[in-house]
Short mmCIF file of C-alpha atoms in Angstrom, two decimals:
data_model
loop_
_atom_site.label_atom_id
_atom_site.label_comp_id
_atom_site.label_asym_id
_atom_site.label_seq_id
_atom_site.Cartn_x
_atom_site.Cartn_y
_atom_site.Cartn_z
CA MET A 1 -10.76 100.03 -63.57
CA LEU A 2 -10.87 96.36 -62.44
CA ARG A 3 -7.11 96.49 -61.84
CA ASN A 4 -7.78 98.80 -58.93
CA ARG A 5 -7.39 96.82 -55.69
CA GLU A 6 -10.11 98.77 -53.88
CA ILE A 7 -12.63 98.12 -56.66
CA LYS A 8 -11.75 94.42 -56.64
CA MET A 9 -12.40 94.28 -52.90
CA LEU A 10 -15.73 96.12 -53.33
CA LEU A 11 -16.80 93.72 -56.10
CA LEU A 12 -15.78 90.68 -54.06
CA THR A 13 -17.72 91.96 -51.04
CA LEU A 14 -20.87 92.59 -53.10
CA ILE A 15 -20.72 89.16 -54.71
CA SER A 16 -20.21 87.50 -51.32
CA ILE A 17 -23.21 89.32 -49.86
CA SER A 18 -25.26 88.37 -52.93
CA LEU A 19 -24.37 84.69 -52.61
CA VAL A 20 -25.34 84.71 -48.95
CA ALA A 21 -28.65 86.42 -49.78
CA ILE A 22 -29.40 83.92 -52.58
CA SER A 23 -28.58 81.00 -50.29
CA ALA A 24 -30.97 82.36 -47.68
CA ALA A 25 -33.69 82.90 -50.30
CA ASN A 26 -33.28 79.32 -51.50
CA MET A 27 -34.62 78.16 -48.13
CA ILE A 28 -37.84 80.04 -48.75
CA SER A 29 -38.86 79.41 -52.35
CA LEU A 30 -37.73 79.45 -55.97
CA GLY A 31 -39.46 82.80 -56.52
CA ALA A 32 -37.51 84.32 -53.65
CA VAL A 33 -34.29 83.03 -55.20
CA VAL A 34 -35.10 84.65 -58.56
CA LEU A 35 -36.13 87.92 -56.94
CA THR A 36 -33.01 88.01 -54.76
CA PHE A 37 -30.77 87.14 -57.71
CA VAL A 38 -32.21 89.92 -59.88
CA THR A 39 -31.93 92.41 -57.01
CA CYS A 40 -28.32 91.49 -56.33
CA VAL A 41 -27.41 91.76 -60.02
CA LEU A 42 -28.97 95.22 -60.19
CA LEU A 43 -27.22 96.34 -57.01
CA VAL A 44 -23.81 95.04 -58.14
CA GLY A 45 -24.29 96.54 -61.59
CA SER A 46 -25.37 99.93 -60.19
CA SER A 47 -22.40 99.98 -57.83
CA LEU A 48 -20.00 99.20 -60.69
CA LEU A 49 -21.53 101.91 -62.90
CA PHE A 50 -21.38 104.48 -60.10
CA THR A 51 -17.80 103.49 -59.28
CA ARG A 52 -16.88 103.69 -62.97
CA HIS A 53 -18.34 107.20 -63.18
CA ARG A 54 -16.39 108.39 -60.15
CA TYR A 55 -13.28 106.66 -61.47
CA ARG A 56 -13.55 108.64 -64.73
CA GLN A 57 -14.04 111.86 -62.79
CA ILE A 58 -10.90 111.17 -60.77
CA GLU A 59 -9.01 110.39 -64.01
CA LYS A 60 -10.10 113.79 -65.37
CA LEU A 61 -8.87 115.50 -62.23
CA SER A 62 -5.55 113.67 -62.54
CA SER A 63 -5.30 114.89 -66.13
CA TYR A 64 -6.05 118.46 -64.99
CA LEU A 65 -3.33 118.23 -62.34
CA ARG A 66 -0.79 117.01 -64.91
CA GLN A 67 -1.62 119.95 -67.16
CA ILE A 68 -1.40 122.37 -64.24
CA SER A 69 1.99 120.93 -63.21
CA SER A 70 3.20 121.53 -66.77
CA GLY A 71 2.33 125.22 -66.49
CA ASN A 72 -1.21 125.45 -67.88
CA TYR A 73 -3.00 127.65 -65.33
CA SER A 74 -5.95 128.59 -67.56
CA LEU A 75 -8.00 125.47 -66.72
CA ASP A 76 -11.29 125.92 -64.88
CA VAL A 77 -12.38 122.62 -63.31
CA ARG A 78 -15.25 124.01 -61.23
CA ASP A 79 -18.75 122.56 -61.71
CA ASN A 80 -20.58 124.41 -58.91
CA GLN A 81 -22.41 121.31 -57.68
CA GLU A 82 -22.74 119.56 -54.34
CA GLY A 83 -20.55 116.64 -53.33
CA GLU A 84 -16.99 115.88 -52.32
CA LEU A 85 -15.73 115.76 -55.91
CA SER A 86 -17.12 119.23 -56.57
CA ILE A 87 -15.45 120.51 -53.40
CA LEU A 88 -12.18 118.93 -54.55
CA LYS A 89 -12.53 120.55 -57.98
CA ASN A 90 -13.10 123.97 -56.40
CA ASP A 91 -10.08 123.51 -54.13
CA ILE A 92 -7.95 122.53 -57.15
CA TYR A 93 -9.13 125.67 -58.95
CA LYS A 94 -8.18 127.83 -55.95
CA VAL A 95 -4.72 126.25 -55.87
CA THR A 96 -4.43 126.85 -59.63
CA LEU A 97 -5.18 130.54 -59.16
CA MET A 98 -2.64 130.76 -56.34
CA LEU A 99 0.05 129.07 -58.47
CA SER A 100 -0.78 131.40 -61.36
CA GLU A 101 -0.38 134.47 -59.14
CA GLN A 102 2.88 133.13 -57.71
CA ARG A 103 4.17 132.49 -61.21
CA SER A 104 3.31 136.05 -62.22
CA LEU A 105 5.07 137.42 -59.12
CA LEU A 106 8.14 135.30 -59.81
CA GLN A 107 8.19 136.54 -63.39
CA GLU A 108 7.97 140.14 -62.18
CA ASP A 109 10.79 139.48 -59.71
CA LYS A 110 12.94 138.10 -62.52
CA VAL A 111 12.29 141.19 -64.62
CA LYS A 112 13.07 143.45 -61.66
CA LEU A 113 16.27 141.51 -60.93
CA THR A 114 17.34 141.75 -64.57
CA ASN A 115 16.65 145.48 -64.63
CA ALA A 116 18.43 145.98 -61.29
CA ILE A 117 21.52 144.13 -62.50
CA SER A 118 21.46 146.19 -65.69
CA ASP A 119 21.15 149.44 -63.72
CA ILE A 120 23.89 148.46 -61.28
CA SER A 121 26.21 147.51 -64.14
CA HIS A 122 25.55 150.85 -65.78
CA GLN A 123 26.19 152.76 -62.54
CA LEU A 124 29.46 150.91 -61.84
CA LYS A 125 30.73 151.07 -65.42
CA THR A 126 31.40 154.83 -65.43
CA PRO A 127 33.54 155.08 -62.26
CA LEU A 128 35.37 151.85 -63.08
CA THR A 129 36.22 153.09 -66.57
CA SER A 130 37.39 156.41 -65.13
CA MET A 131 39.59 154.69 -62.53
CA THR A 132 41.07 152.37 -65.16
CA VAL A 133 42.09 155.33 -67.32
CA MET A 134 43.57 157.23 -64.38
CA ALA A 135 45.41 154.12 -63.16
CA ASP A 136 47.03 153.78 -66.59
CA LEU A 137 48.06 157.43 -66.49
CA LEU A 138 49.52 157.02 -63.01
CA SER A 139 51.83 154.32 -64.33
CA ASP A 140 53.57 156.93 -66.48
CA PRO A 141 56.87 157.72 -64.67
CA GLU A 142 57.01 161.16 -66.33
CA LEU A 143 53.65 162.26 -64.92
CA ASN A 144 54.10 165.41 -62.83
CA VAL A 145 53.31 165.45 -59.11
CA GLU A 146 50.26 167.70 -59.40
CA LYS A 147 48.56 165.43 -61.93
CA ARG A 148 49.49 162.36 -59.92
CA MET A 149 47.84 163.85 -56.81
CA GLU A 150 44.78 164.90 -58.82
CA PHE A 151 44.33 161.41 -60.30
CA THR A 152 44.85 159.78 -56.91
CA ARG A 153 42.23 162.06 -55.35
CA ASN A 154 39.77 161.32 -58.18
CA ILE A 155 40.26 157.57 -57.78
CA SER A 156 39.60 157.93 -54.06
CA ILE A 157 36.37 159.84 -54.79
CA GLN A 158 35.23 157.22 -57.26
CA LEU A 159 35.96 154.42 -54.78
CA GLU A 160 33.87 156.20 -52.14
CA ARG A 161 31.05 156.51 -54.67
CA ILE A 162 31.20 152.79 -55.49
CA GLY A 163 31.30 151.94 -51.78
CA TRP A 164 28.22 154.06 -51.09
CA LEU A 165 26.37 152.51 -54.04
CA VAL A 166 27.15 148.95 -52.94
CA SER A 167 26.13 149.78 -49.35
CA ALA A 168 22.84 151.29 -50.51
CA LEU A 169 22.10 148.30 -52.72
CA LEU A 170 22.75 145.92 -49.84
CA LYS A 171 20.28 147.89 -47.72
CA PHE A 172 17.75 147.74 -50.54
CA SER A 173 18.15 143.98 -50.90
CA LYS A 174 17.60 143.47 -47.16
CA ILE A 175 14.46 145.62 -47.19
CA ASP A 176 13.08 143.92 -50.31
CA ALA A 177 13.76 140.46 -48.91
CA GLY A 178 11.99 141.37 -45.66
CA THR A 179 15.01 140.38 -43.58
CA ILE A 180 15.12 143.72 -41.76
CA GLN A 181 13.08 143.90 -38.58
CA PHE A 182 12.55 147.59 -37.89
CA LYS A 183 12.67 148.39 -34.20
CA LYS A 184 9.60 149.85 -32.53
CA ASP A 185 11.12 152.21 -30.00
CA ARG A 186 9.57 155.42 -28.71
CA ILE A 187 11.79 158.11 -30.29
CA GLN A 188 11.93 161.86 -29.78
CA VAL A 189 11.71 163.67 -33.12
CA ASN A 190 14.33 166.17 -31.86
CA GLU A 191 16.77 163.31 -31.35
CA LEU A 192 16.11 161.98 -34.84
CA ILE A 193 16.68 165.38 -36.46
CA GLN A 194 19.94 166.00 -34.61
CA LYS A 195 21.24 162.56 -35.56
CA SER A 196 20.29 163.17 -39.19
CA LEU A 197 21.83 166.65 -39.30
CA ASP A 198 25.27 165.65 -37.96
CA PRO A 199 26.69 164.27 -41.25
CA MET A 200 25.22 167.20 -43.22
CA LEU A 201 26.63 170.09 -41.15
CA ILE A 202 29.94 170.30 -43.02
CA PRO A 203 28.38 170.33 -46.54
CA MET A 204 25.90 172.96 -45.35
CA ASP A 205 28.69 175.02 -43.82
CA ILE A 206 30.67 174.89 -47.06
CA LYS A 207 27.68 176.25 -48.98
CA ASP A 208 26.89 178.75 -46.19
CA GLN A 209 23.35 177.36 -45.89
CA LYS A 210 21.08 178.06 -42.93
CA ILE A 211 19.00 175.48 -41.11
CA MET A 212 15.75 176.33 -39.33
CA ILE A 213 14.05 173.83 -37.00
CA ASN A 214 10.48 174.36 -35.81
CA GLY A 215 8.32 171.96 -33.84
CA ASP A 216 6.95 170.69 -30.56
CA ASP A 217 9.78 169.29 -28.43
CA THR A 218 7.43 166.62 -27.06
CA SER A 219 6.74 165.11 -30.51
CA THR A 220 7.57 161.42 -30.73
CA PHE A 221 6.99 158.42 -32.97
CA VAL A 222 7.39 154.66 -32.77
CA GLY A 223 10.07 153.35 -35.09
CA ASP A 224 13.72 152.56 -35.73
CA LEU A 225 16.02 155.49 -34.98
CA ASN A 226 18.99 154.44 -37.12
CA TRP A 227 17.03 153.43 -40.19
CA THR A 228 14.75 156.48 -40.03
CA ALA A 229 17.83 158.70 -39.68
CA GLU A 230 19.19 157.04 -42.84
CA ALA A 231 16.03 158.08 -44.68
CA ILE A 232 16.15 161.66 -43.37
CA ILE A 233 19.86 162.00 -44.24
CA ASN A 234 19.18 161.10 -47.88
CA ILE A 235 16.38 163.69 -48.06
CA LEU A 236 18.57 166.35 -46.43
CA LYS A 237 21.38 165.52 -48.84
CA ASN A 238 19.00 166.07 -51.74
CA SER A 239 17.98 169.44 -50.26
CA VAL A 240 21.59 170.52 -49.67
CA ASP A 241 22.65 169.53 -53.20
CA HIS A 242 19.81 171.47 -54.84
CA THR A 243 19.85 174.54 -52.62
CA PRO A 244 22.19 177.37 -53.71
CA ILE A 245 24.95 178.96 -51.65
CA GLY A 246 23.41 181.00 -48.85
CA GLY A 247 20.11 179.16 -49.15
CA GLU A 248 17.88 177.99 -46.34
CA ILE A 249 16.55 174.59 -45.29
CA THR A 250 13.64 174.30 -42.86
CA ILE A 251 12.65 171.28 -40.81
CA SER A 252 9.27 171.40 -39.08
CA PHE A 253 7.50 168.65 -37.21
CA SER A 254 4.30 167.98 -35.28
CA GLU A 255 2.29 165.15 -33.79
CA ASN A 256 -1.42 164.41 -33.64
CA ALA A 257 -3.65 161.46 -32.75
CA LEU A 258 -3.08 159.75 -36.10
CA PHE A 259 0.51 160.39 -37.11
CA THR A 260 3.78 162.26 -36.56
CA GLU A 261 4.66 164.53 -39.47
CA MET A 262 7.99 166.00 -40.55
CA ILE A 263 8.37 168.55 -43.33
CA ILE A 264 11.77 169.22 -44.89
CA ALA A 265 11.66 172.29 -47.12
CA ASP A 266 14.28 174.26 -49.06
CA ASN A 267 14.37 177.32 -51.29
CA GLY A 268 16.42 175.66 -54.00
CA LYS A 269 15.89 175.16 -57.71
CA GLY A 270 12.91 172.83 -57.22
CA ILE A 271 11.88 169.75 -59.17
CA PRO A 272 10.37 169.94 -62.66
CA LYS A 273 6.73 168.85 -62.78
CA GLU A 274 7.45 165.99 -65.17
CA ASP A 275 10.07 164.52 -62.79
CA ILE A 276 7.92 164.47 -59.62
CA PRO A 277 6.13 161.13 -60.31
CA TYR A 278 9.49 159.37 -60.72
CA ILE A 279 11.83 160.83 -58.10
CA PHE A 280 11.33 157.85 -55.76
CA LYS A 281 12.08 155.37 -58.54
CA ARG A 282 15.43 153.62 -58.26
CA PHE A 283 18.20 154.98 -60.47
CA TYR A 284 15.98 157.75 -61.79
CA LYS A 285 17.84 161.00 -62.44
CA GLY A 286 15.86 164.15 -63.03
CA LYS A 287 16.78 167.15 -65.15
CA HIS A 288 18.46 168.95 -62.25
CA ALA A 289 20.37 165.90 -60.96
CA SER A 290 24.13 166.30 -60.59
CA GLU A 291 26.57 164.21 -62.60
CA ASP A 292 27.59 162.29 -59.46
CA SER A 293 23.99 161.37 -58.61
CA VAL A 294 23.01 157.73 -59.02
CA GLY A 295 19.32 158.23 -58.25
CA ILE A 296 19.06 155.84 -55.34
CA GLY A 297 18.96 157.98 -52.17
CA LEU A 298 15.30 159.03 -52.33
CA ALA A 299 14.22 155.54 -53.36
CA LEU A 300 15.97 154.15 -50.28
CA SER A 301 14.27 156.77 -48.09
CA GLN A 302 10.85 155.79 -49.39
CA SER A 303 11.51 152.08 -48.77
CA ILE A 304 12.53 152.80 -45.17
CA ILE A 305 9.58 155.10 -44.45
CA THR A 306 6.94 152.86 -46.01
CA GLY A 307 8.49 149.88 -44.22
CA GLN A 308 7.59 151.57 -40.93
CA ASN A 309 3.93 152.25 -41.68
CA GLY A 310 4.65 155.69 -43.10
CA THR A 311 4.30 157.74 -46.26
CA ILE A 312 6.50 160.27 -48.02
CA ASP A 313 5.26 162.86 -50.53
CA VAL A 314 6.87 165.75 -52.33
CA LYS A 315 5.62 169.19 -53.36
CA SER A 316 7.76 171.25 -55.67
CA GLU A 317 7.86 173.71 -58.53
CA SER A 318 10.83 174.72 -60.62
CA GLY A 319 12.59 177.70 -59.09
CA GLN A 320 10.41 177.72 -55.97
CA GLY A 321 11.99 175.08 -53.76
CA THR A 322 10.89 171.64 -52.60
CA GLU A 323 8.97 170.23 -49.65
CA PHE A 324 9.16 166.61 -48.49
CA HIS A 325 6.25 165.55 -46.27
CA ILE A 326 6.90 162.49 -44.10
CA LYS A 327 4.10 160.93 -42.06
CA LEU A 328 4.71 158.09 -39.60
CA TYR A 329 1.34 156.68 -38.62
CA LYS A 330 0.52 155.39 -35.18
CA GLN A 331 -0.44 151.77 -34.62
CA VAL A 332 -4.19 151.60 -34.07
CA ILE A 333 -5.46 148.57 -32.12
#
């Protein structure tokens, strides 16, 4: 403790004051000298004891900080008393809790990243293996023209699938990282629906499916047109894929004081009850999912909708169709 420069200065100051006081008392009487000497000794001793106590408390806090820096977040240094040291202890405890929570979040992120990489590897493995086999077959000079065209077409399909998967994953990573700033434009719901329907018209025409649109033409919402259209397209694609030839898809929308709602319904095969809690989970494939499905479209839709202060729910029963309810809430000030 005496190696501390500040304590040395304090001790030197106290001794100097004591010597001055004793010298002054010597001018009065011997009794005053003795009384002053005893008083100074007691004051210097009390100051050293108090300083020593605080010094030990600071040493304990330093020890706590070293343990915390090594990863021990279970320490509780609070003493619930008054004083600056108690305030410091409470602040250290708050920082410890914050570091513990951050560590837990980082650990969860690592697990999610590991699982995502595993899922991506699994999704890419199948088309890559298929393309490798077909590429080897294409190298056979005796392969007939029909088979060569079939393999070439299949490779092209698989490449499109990989491209879509990579694009979707890039969008996911941007949303998760918070690097996407959704626009807050006033958008007509009619405009959104038309933009979303354009890429789905050909698949619907091939399956001879009907589309019904019902709603108030004045309905609007505040959001990002392109990203919201991306979400609606993925939901429509799900409806088209699971609605039979000659089926019907209905889009209805409305607006009230709290939110703008869109309902996309179909009369397809529906979703089994046990699959409903997981359909928005990434890479989840339900019982009725097609072989080409990678289970990422609906998850992307949910991320986009929730990222714009919205919600998306599903109602469905096997054999009775599916309804997706999208609500985009208004900003309340």
